[in-house]
Amino acid sequence: IQNIKQNTFVRRKEVTLRLRKMNTGLRDKYDPSNLEAAMQRRNKKAKVIAKGLLEDLQNGTLDLSPLSAEGLPSSGNIGGIDNTSEDDTNAGLNRRKNGRSNARKSEVHSAAPRAPFICSEPERVLKDIEQGCSLIRKLDAENGIEENLLSENKVKGIEGVELLDVVITYLWRVLAIDYYGMTKSMEHSKGFRHIRVGSLNNNKEKSAEEVIWEEKLDSTWQARLHGMDPLEPMLVRERLEAVIEEASYHYIRKICDKKYEWKYGCGIPGCAKLFRAPEFLRKHLRGKHQEKFEDVISKARDEIYFSELHE
């Protein structure tokens, strides 16, 4: 009976794994080959959204609402067309009506989650501008986005809370960072980001809860600034490189020439290339005979994928 139960459990587990293997969502999340494609899609979309947003910023038509890019009303640019800010003091940017009523704008802001009042304190605003621009520089580089005036904090005519709202909007729509929510989506933002609210009392001391919240905010984004793209470790490039290197040994032929010097020959049928060192031969194999390693790479990726599902 015990053996029957054990065999049944094993069969169920195998069926579950097969079903999971066919699940596109899980494949996108764990399969290294799919993750590579997902990263490319993410970067491509980020570039498109960034281009539209920066054009709207320069035209004075940027929508600073807490909506994601997908949630914005249809317009000429993906960046949006209404730069009504979160703060009543933000009156410096040019504005253009886009058909949404004031009631609709109020409804959007009411639906968004609120960050603590301390976010509107002058010192906090300056720190968040600097930290936000640093995040833009780092993540723009990871996404292949170039020549962004926000990354250098050089937006003419915009400063203080106006600039902060632009930075936070860019982080949210382009880089999927909810700055005050302290979260980063793996692909693209959806729904609402956290918004600032005006300070109730500029003269009051910080509460213990506010101090803890600030420390968490800064530690979260400093860790990201000093870390790497979360998708990078999941691509397991080092593990795949090790698999390929091990497989390449089967195609290395050590040969002694007439001068009694050792050479390394390519073992692929029909290829007579010789090299002075094995590392040059391995580079040749990767560049000219990549097809010989496709099966090995595919099997290694499947093993990694299933190992992730087991965990």
Coordinates of C-alpha atoms in Angstrom, one line a residue:
I1 CA 0.0 0.0 0.0
Q2 CA 2.8 2.3 0.9
N3 CA 4.5 1.7 -2.5
I4 CA 1.1 2.4 -4.3
K5 CA 0.7 5.7 -2.5
Q6 CA 4.3 6.7 -3.3
N7 CA 3.9 5.8 -7.0
T8 CA 0.7 7.7 -7.2
F9 CA 2.4 10.7 -5.6
V10 CA 5.2 10.5 -8.1
R11 CA 2.8 10.3 -11.1
R12 CA 0.8 13.2 -9.8
K13 CA 4.0 15.2 -9.4
E14 CA 5.1 14.4 -13.0
V15 CA 1.7 15.4 -14.4
T16 CA 1.8 18.7 -12.4
L17 CA 5.3 19.4 -13.7
R18 CA 4.2 18.8 -17.3
L19 CA 1.2 21.1 -16.9
R20 CA 3.4 23.7 -15.4
K21 CA 5.8 23.3 -18.3
M22 CA 3.0 24.2 -20.7
N23 CA 1.9 27.2 -18.6
T24 CA 3.0 30.3 -20.5
G25 CA 3.0 32.5 -17.4
L26 CA 5.3 30.1 -15.5
R27 CA 7.5 29.8 -18.5
D28 CA 7.9 33.5 -18.8
K29 CA 8.7 33.7 -15.1
Y30 CA 11.2 30.8 -14.7
D31 CA 12.4 29.7 -18.1
P32 CA 15.8 31.4 -18.9
S33 CA 15.2 31.4 -22.6
N34 CA 11.8 33.1 -22.2
L35 CA 13.2 35.6 -19.7
E36 CA 15.7 36.8 -22.2
A37 CA 12.9 37.5 -24.7
A38 CA 10.8 39.1 -21.9
M39 CA 13.7 41.4 -21.0
Q40 CA 14.0 42.5 -24.6
R41 CA 10.3 43.2 -24.8
R42 CA 10.5 45.2 -21.6
N43 CA 13.4 47.3 -22.8
K44 CA 11.8 47.9 -26.2
K45 CA 8.5 49.1 -24.6
A46 CA 10.3 51.2 -22.1
K47 CA 12.1 53.1 -24.9
V48 CA 8.8 53.8 -26.7
I49 CA 7.1 55.1 -23.5
A50 CA 10.2 57.2 -22.5
K51 CA 10.3 58.8 -26.0
G52 CA 6.6 59.8 -25.8
L53 CA 6.9 61.0 -22.2
L54 CA 9.9 63.2 -22.8
E55 CA 8.3 64.7 -25.9
D56 CA 5.3 65.6 -23.8
L57 CA 7.5 67.1 -21.1
Q58 CA 9.3 69.3 -23.6
N59 CA 6.0 70.3 -25.2
G60 CA 4.5 71.2 -21.7
T61 CA 1.8 68.6 -22.1
L62 CA 2.9 65.9 -19.7
D63 CA 0.2 64.1 -17.7
L64 CA 1.4 63.9 -14.1
S65 CA -1.5 61.8 -12.8
P66 CA -0.7 58.6 -10.9
L67 CA -1.9 56.4 -13.8
S68 CA 0.3 54.0 -15.6
A69 CA 1.0 54.5 -19.3
E70 CA -1.6 51.9 -20.2
G71 CA -4.2 53.7 -18.1
L72 CA -3.8 57.1 -19.8
P73 CA -6.4 58.4 -22.2
S74 CA -5.6 57.9 -25.8
S75 CA -3.4 60.6 -27.2
G76 CA -0.7 61.3 -29.8
N77 CA 2.1 60.3 -27.5
I78 CA 2.3 57.5 -25.0
G79 CA 3.6 59.9 -22.4
G80 CA 0.2 61.5 -21.8
I81 CA -1.2 65.0 -22.3
D82 CA -2.2 66.6 -19.0
N83 CA 0.4 67.8 -16.6
T84 CA -1.9 68.6 -13.6
S85 CA 0.4 67.9 -10.7
E86 CA -0.2 66.3 -7.3
D87 CA 0.6 69.5 -5.4
D88 CA -1.4 72.7 -5.4
T89 CA 1.9 74.6 -5.6
N90 CA 2.7 73.1 -9.0
A91 CA 1.5 75.8 -11.4
G92 CA 4.7 76.4 -13.4
L93 CA 4.2 73.9 -16.2
N94 CA 2.1 74.8 -19.3
R95 CA -1.2 72.9 -19.3
R96 CA -3.5 71.7 -22.1
K97 CA -7.0 70.4 -21.7
N98 CA -7.5 66.8 -22.8
G99 CA -11.3 66.3 -22.4
R100 CA -11.2 64.9 -18.9
S101 CA -13.3 66.8 -16.4
N102 CA -12.0 68.1 -13.1
A103 CA -14.3 65.5 -11.5
R104 CA -12.5 62.8 -13.4
K105 CA -9.1 64.1 -12.3
S106 CA -10.2 64.2 -8.7
E107 CA -11.5 60.6 -9.0
V108 CA -8.1 59.4 -10.4
H109 CA -6.2 61.0 -7.5
S110 CA -8.7 59.7 -4.9
A111 CA -8.2 56.2 -6.2
A112 CA -4.4 56.4 -5.8
P113 CA -2.7 55.2 -2.6
R114 CA -1.2 58.0 -0.5
A115 CA 2.4 58.3 0.8
P116 CA 3.0 59.8 4.2
F117 CA 2.7 63.6 4.6
I118 CA 6.5 63.8 5.2
C119 CA 7.0 63.3 1.4
S120 CA 6.1 66.9 0.8
E121 CA 8.7 68.3 3.3
P122 CA 11.3 70.5 1.5
E123 CA 14.3 68.4 2.6
R124 CA 12.5 65.2 1.6
V125 CA 11.6 66.7 -1.8
L126 CA 15.2 67.5 -2.6
K127 CA 16.5 64.1 -1.5
D128 CA 13.8 62.3 -3.5
I129 CA 14.7 64.3 -6.6
E130 CA 18.4 63.4 -6.3
Q131 CA 17.6 59.7 -5.5
G132 CA 15.0 59.5 -8.2
C133 CA 17.3 60.9 -10.9
S134 CA 20.0 58.4 -9.8
L135 CA 17.5 55.6 -10.3
I136 CA 16.6 56.9 -13.7
R137 CA 20.3 57.0 -14.7
K138 CA 20.8 53.4 -13.5
L139 CA 17.7 51.8 -14.9
D140 CA 17.8 53.8 -18.2
A141 CA 21.2 52.2 -18.7
E142 CA 19.8 48.7 -18.0
N143 CA 17.0 49.3 -20.4
G144 CA 19.2 50.8 -23.1
I145 CA 17.6 54.3 -22.9
E146 CA 20.0 57.1 -23.9
E147 CA 20.0 60.9 -23.8
N148 CA 17.5 61.5 -21.0
L149 CA 17.6 65.0 -19.7
L150 CA 15.9 63.8 -16.5
S151 CA 18.8 61.6 -15.6
E152 CA 21.1 64.6 -15.5
N153 CA 18.5 66.7 -13.6
K154 CA 18.6 69.4 -16.4
V155 CA 15.0 70.2 -17.1
K156 CA 14.8 73.9 -17.8
G157 CA 12.1 75.9 -15.9
I158 CA 11.1 73.0 -13.6
E159 CA 12.3 72.6 -10.1
G160 CA 11.2 71.6 -6.6
V161 CA 7.9 69.6 -6.3
E162 CA 7.3 70.1 -10.0
L163 CA 10.5 68.4 -10.9
L164 CA 9.9 65.7 -8.3
D165 CA 6.5 64.9 -9.8
V166 CA 8.0 64.6 -13.3
V167 CA 10.8 62.3 -12.0
I168 CA 8.3 60.1 -10.1
T169 CA 6.0 59.9 -13.1
Y170 CA 8.9 58.8 -15.3
L171 CA 10.0 56.2 -12.8
W172 CA 6.4 54.8 -12.7
R173 CA 5.4 54.8 -16.4
V174 CA 8.8 54.0 -18.0
L175 CA 10.7 52.0 -15.4
A176 CA 7.7 50.4 -13.5
I177 CA 8.9 51.9 -10.2
D178 CA 6.3 53.0 -7.6
Y179 CA 8.8 55.2 -5.8
Y180 CA 6.8 55.9 -2.6
G181 CA 5.2 52.4 -2.7
M182 CA 8.8 51.0 -2.7
T183 CA 8.0 48.4 -5.4
K184 CA 9.4 47.6 -8.8
S185 CA 7.4 45.6 -11.3
M186 CA 9.3 43.0 -13.3
E187 CA 7.8 44.3 -16.6
H188 CA 5.5 47.3 -16.8
S189 CA 3.4 49.3 -14.3
K190 CA -0.3 48.8 -14.0
G191 CA -3.0 50.7 -12.1
F192 CA -1.9 53.6 -9.8
R193 CA 1.3 54.6 -8.1
H194 CA 1.5 56.2 -4.6
I195 CA 1.1 60.0 -4.6
R196 CA 2.3 62.8 -2.3
V197 CA -0.1 64.8 -0.3
G198 CA 0.5 68.3 1.2
S199 CA 2.2 68.5 4.6
L200 CA -0.2 69.2 7.5
N201 CA 2.3 71.0 9.6
N202 CA 5.7 72.0 8.3
N203 CA 7.0 72.8 11.8
K204 CA 6.2 69.6 13.6
E205 CA 8.9 67.0 14.3
K206 CA 9.0 63.7 12.6
S207 CA 7.1 60.9 14.3
A208 CA 8.8 57.6 15.0
E209 CA 6.6 56.0 12.2
E210 CA 7.8 58.7 9.7
V211 CA 11.4 58.1 10.6
I212 CA 11.1 54.4 10.1
W213 CA 9.2 54.9 6.8
E214 CA 11.9 57.3 5.5
E215 CA 14.7 54.8 6.4
K216 CA 12.8 52.0 4.6
L217 CA 12.3 54.2 1.5
D218 CA 16.0 55.2 1.3
S219 CA 17.3 51.7 2.0
T220 CA 15.0 50.2 -0.6
W221 CA 16.2 52.4 -3.4
Q222 CA 19.9 52.5 -2.3
A223 CA 19.9 48.7 -2.5
R224 CA 18.5 48.9 -6.0
L225 CA 21.1 51.6 -7.0
H226 CA 23.9 49.3 -5.8
G227 CA 22.4 46.1 -7.1
M228 CA 21.6 44.7 -10.5
D229 CA 18.6 44.1 -12.7
P230 CA 16.4 41.5 -10.9
L231 CA 16.1 39.6 -14.1
E232 CA 19.8 39.1 -14.6
P233 CA 20.3 36.4 -11.9
M234 CA 17.3 34.6 -13.3
L235 CA 18.9 34.4 -16.7
V236 CA 21.6 32.1 -15.2
R237 CA 24.1 33.1 -17.8
E238 CA 27.0 31.9 -15.7
R239 CA 25.5 28.4 -15.3
L240 CA 24.8 28.2 -19.1
E241 CA 28.3 29.4 -19.9
A242 CA 29.7 26.6 -17.7
V243 CA 27.5 24.0 -19.5
I244 CA 28.7 25.2 -22.9
E245 CA 32.4 25.2 -21.8
E246 CA 32.1 21.7 -20.5
A247 CA 30.5 20.6 -23.8
S248 CA 33.2 22.3 -25.8
Y249 CA 35.9 20.0 -24.5
H250 CA 34.5 17.2 -26.8
Y251 CA 35.5 19.3 -29.8
I252 CA 39.1 20.2 -28.7
R253 CA 41.9 18.3 -30.3
K254 CA 45.4 18.7 -28.9
I255 CA 47.9 18.3 -31.7
C256 CA 51.7 18.4 -31.7
D257 CA 53.1 20.0 -34.9
K258 CA 56.5 19.4 -36.6
K259 CA 58.2 21.9 -34.4
Y260 CA 57.0 20.0 -31.3
E261 CA 54.7 22.8 -30.4
W262 CA 51.2 22.1 -29.1
K263 CA 48.3 23.4 -31.1
Y264 CA 44.6 23.0 -30.5
G265 CA 42.4 21.9 -33.4
C266 CA 38.7 22.2 -34.0
G267 CA 37.1 18.8 -33.7
I268 CA 34.0 19.7 -35.7
P269 CA 33.9 17.5 -38.8
G270 CA 35.0 19.4 -41.9
C271 CA 36.7 22.2 -39.9
A272 CA 40.6 22.2 -39.9
K273 CA 41.2 25.4 -37.8
L274 CA 44.2 25.4 -35.5
F275 CA 44.8 27.7 -32.5
R276 CA 47.6 28.4 -30.1
A277 CA 45.5 28.2 -27.0
P278 CA 42.3 26.4 -26.0
E279 CA 40.5 29.7 -25.1
F280 CA 40.8 30.8 -28.7
L281 CA 39.4 27.5 -29.9
R282 CA 36.5 27.8 -27.5
K283 CA 35.8 31.3 -28.8
H284 CA 35.9 29.8 -32.4
L285 CA 33.4 27.1 -31.4
R286 CA 31.0 29.6 -29.9
G287 CA 31.2 31.9 -32.9
K288 CA 31.3 29.5 -35.8
H289 CA 29.7 26.3 -34.5
Q290 CA 27.0 27.6 -32.2
E291 CA 24.5 25.1 -33.6
K292 CA 26.5 22.2 -32.0
F293 CA 25.6 23.6 -28.5
E294 CA 21.9 24.4 -29.0
D295 CA 20.7 21.0 -27.7
V296 CA 23.0 21.2 -24.7
I297 CA 21.8 24.7 -23.9
S298 CA 18.1 23.8 -24.4
K299 CA 18.5 20.8 -22.0
A300 CA 20.3 22.9 -19.4
R301 CA 17.6 25.6 -19.5
D302 CA 14.9 22.9 -19.0
E303 CA 16.8 21.5 -16.0
I304 CA 17.1 25.0 -14.5
Y305 CA 13.4 25.7 -15.3
F306 CA 12.2 22.5 -13.5
S307 CA 14.6 23.1 -10.6
E308 CA 13.0 26.5 -10.1
L309 CA 9.5 24.9 -10.1
H310 CA 10.5 22.4 -7.5
E311 CA 11.7 25.2 -5.1

